[in-house]
C-alpha positions as semicolon CSV with decimal commas, in nm:
position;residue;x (nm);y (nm);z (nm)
1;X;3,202;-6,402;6,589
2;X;3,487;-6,432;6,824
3;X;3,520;-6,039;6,876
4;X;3,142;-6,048;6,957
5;X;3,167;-6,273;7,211
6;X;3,496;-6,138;7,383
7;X;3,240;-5,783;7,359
8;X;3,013;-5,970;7,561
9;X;3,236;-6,059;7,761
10;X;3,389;-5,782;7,870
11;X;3,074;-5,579;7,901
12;X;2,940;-5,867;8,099
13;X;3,232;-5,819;8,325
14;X;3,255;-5,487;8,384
15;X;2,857;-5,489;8,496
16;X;3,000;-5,753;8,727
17;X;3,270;-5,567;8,861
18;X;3,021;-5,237;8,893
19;X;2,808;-5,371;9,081
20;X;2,987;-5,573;9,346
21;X;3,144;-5,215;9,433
22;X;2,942;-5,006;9,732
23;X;2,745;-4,766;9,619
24;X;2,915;-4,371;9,657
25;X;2,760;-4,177;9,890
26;X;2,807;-3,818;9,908
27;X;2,956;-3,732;10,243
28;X;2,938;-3,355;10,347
29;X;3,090;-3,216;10,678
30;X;2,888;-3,070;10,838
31;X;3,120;-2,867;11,078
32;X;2,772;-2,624;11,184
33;X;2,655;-2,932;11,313
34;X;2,946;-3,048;11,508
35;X;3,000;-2,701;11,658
36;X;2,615;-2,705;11,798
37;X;2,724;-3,047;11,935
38;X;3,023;-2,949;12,097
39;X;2,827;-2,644;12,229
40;X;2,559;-2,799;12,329
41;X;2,766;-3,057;12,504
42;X;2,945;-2,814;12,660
43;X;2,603;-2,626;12,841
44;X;2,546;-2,960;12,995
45;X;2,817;-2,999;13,130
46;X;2,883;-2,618;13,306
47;X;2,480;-2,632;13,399
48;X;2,578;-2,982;13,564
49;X;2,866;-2,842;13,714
50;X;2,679;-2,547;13,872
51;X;2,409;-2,819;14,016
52;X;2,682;-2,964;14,187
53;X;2,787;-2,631;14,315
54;X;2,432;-2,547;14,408
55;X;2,340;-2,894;14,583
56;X;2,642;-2,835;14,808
57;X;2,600;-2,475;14,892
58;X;2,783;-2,304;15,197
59;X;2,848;-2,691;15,337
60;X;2,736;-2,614;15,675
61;X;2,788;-2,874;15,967
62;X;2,793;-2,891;16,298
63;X;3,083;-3,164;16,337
64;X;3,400;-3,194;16,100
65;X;3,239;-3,591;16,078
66;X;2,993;-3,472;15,855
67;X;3,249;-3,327;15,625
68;X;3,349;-3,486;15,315
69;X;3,583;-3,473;14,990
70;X;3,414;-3,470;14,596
71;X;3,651;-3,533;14,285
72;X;3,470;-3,316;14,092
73;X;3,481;-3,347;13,682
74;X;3,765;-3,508;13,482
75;X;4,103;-3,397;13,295
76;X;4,181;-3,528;12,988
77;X;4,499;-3,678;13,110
78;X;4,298;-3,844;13,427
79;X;4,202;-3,725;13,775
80;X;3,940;-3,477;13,905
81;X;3,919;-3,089;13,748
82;X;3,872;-2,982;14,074
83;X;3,808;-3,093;14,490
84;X;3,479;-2,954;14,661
85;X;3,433;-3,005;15,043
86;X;3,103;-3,058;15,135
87;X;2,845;-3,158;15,432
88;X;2,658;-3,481;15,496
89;X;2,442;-3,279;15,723
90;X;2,312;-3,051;15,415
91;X;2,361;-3,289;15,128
92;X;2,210;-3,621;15,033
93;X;2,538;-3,792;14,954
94;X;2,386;-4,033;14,731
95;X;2,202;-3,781;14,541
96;X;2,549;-3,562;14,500
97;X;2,742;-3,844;14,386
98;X;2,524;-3,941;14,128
99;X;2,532;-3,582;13,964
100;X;2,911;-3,605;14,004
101;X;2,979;-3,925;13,849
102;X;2,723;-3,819;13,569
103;X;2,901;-3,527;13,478
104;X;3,220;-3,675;13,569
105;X;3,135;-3,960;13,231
106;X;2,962;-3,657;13,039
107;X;3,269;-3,457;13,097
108;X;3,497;-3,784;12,956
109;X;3,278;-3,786;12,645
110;X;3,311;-3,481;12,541
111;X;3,677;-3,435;12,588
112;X;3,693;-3,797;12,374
113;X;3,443;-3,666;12,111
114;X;3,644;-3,355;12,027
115;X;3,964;-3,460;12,093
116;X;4,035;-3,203;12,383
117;X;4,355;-3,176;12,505
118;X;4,536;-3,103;12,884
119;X;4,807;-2,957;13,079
120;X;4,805;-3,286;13,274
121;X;4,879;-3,150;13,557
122;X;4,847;-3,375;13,894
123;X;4,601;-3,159;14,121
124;X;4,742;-3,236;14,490
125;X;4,463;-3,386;14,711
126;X;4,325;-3,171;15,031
127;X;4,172;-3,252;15,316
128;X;3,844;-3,126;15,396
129;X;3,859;-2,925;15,717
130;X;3,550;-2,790;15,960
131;X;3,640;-2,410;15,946
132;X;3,429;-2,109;16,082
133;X;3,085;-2,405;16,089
134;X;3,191;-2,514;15,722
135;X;3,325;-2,790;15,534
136;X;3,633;-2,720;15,336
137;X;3,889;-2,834;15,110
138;X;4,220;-2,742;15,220
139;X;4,534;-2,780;15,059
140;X;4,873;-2,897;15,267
141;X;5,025;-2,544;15,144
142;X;4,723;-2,357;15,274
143;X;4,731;-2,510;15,628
């Protein structure tokens, strides 16, 4: 009678144990997926990029006061990808920096969401310069 109840027992106990553990769910990469993702991600963010491009144009102006300096995108390891000059007399500056910063955080996702990787490489500052009835970004070496 003993035996039956030790049987009991441990059957009852193992039921326990069963089901206090999570149920298993089958997991399958799906690494089509993530590569859509990452594609798709990636569209966004060169379409974005040539918006930015487009809004600013030949950045015109008729004084070098109406010139100004973007940070453009991000590097993995920090700072801009890349300086544009462009023209307060052209561009609705408020309108521009909104695109920039919201491909600038777009940018910053993706690179965190795939893991991408950098030369991290400082990009030197310019100065944005009125040259020939244009705004432009000038490095010190280029002067």
């Amino acid at each position: 009678m003993n035996t039956v109840w030790q049987t009991f027992g441990v059957m009852g106990l193992s039921l326990l144990v069963m089901g206090c553990q999570p149920p298993q769910q089958e997991t399958v990469a799906e690494p089509e997926i993530a590569l859509q993702d990452q594609q798709q991600m990636q569209n966004q963010i060169t379409e974005m990029d040539q918006q930015i491009r487009s809004m600013v144009g030949m950045a015109y102006a008729e004084d070098a006061k109406q010139c100004r300096l973007a940070e453009v995108g991000h590097r993995p390891c920090g700072g801009p990808d890349y300086y544009l000059g462009y023209s307060t007399s052209t561009v609705d500056a408020e309108v521009l920096t909104k695109l920039i910063n919201e491909h600038r955080e777009l940018q910053q996702a993706y690179q965190q969401e795939f893991g991408i990787m950098g030369t991290c490489e400082v990009l030197p500052r310019p100065v944005v310069t009125l040259q020939g009835g244009r705004c432009v970004a000038v490095h010190a070496s280029d002067r």
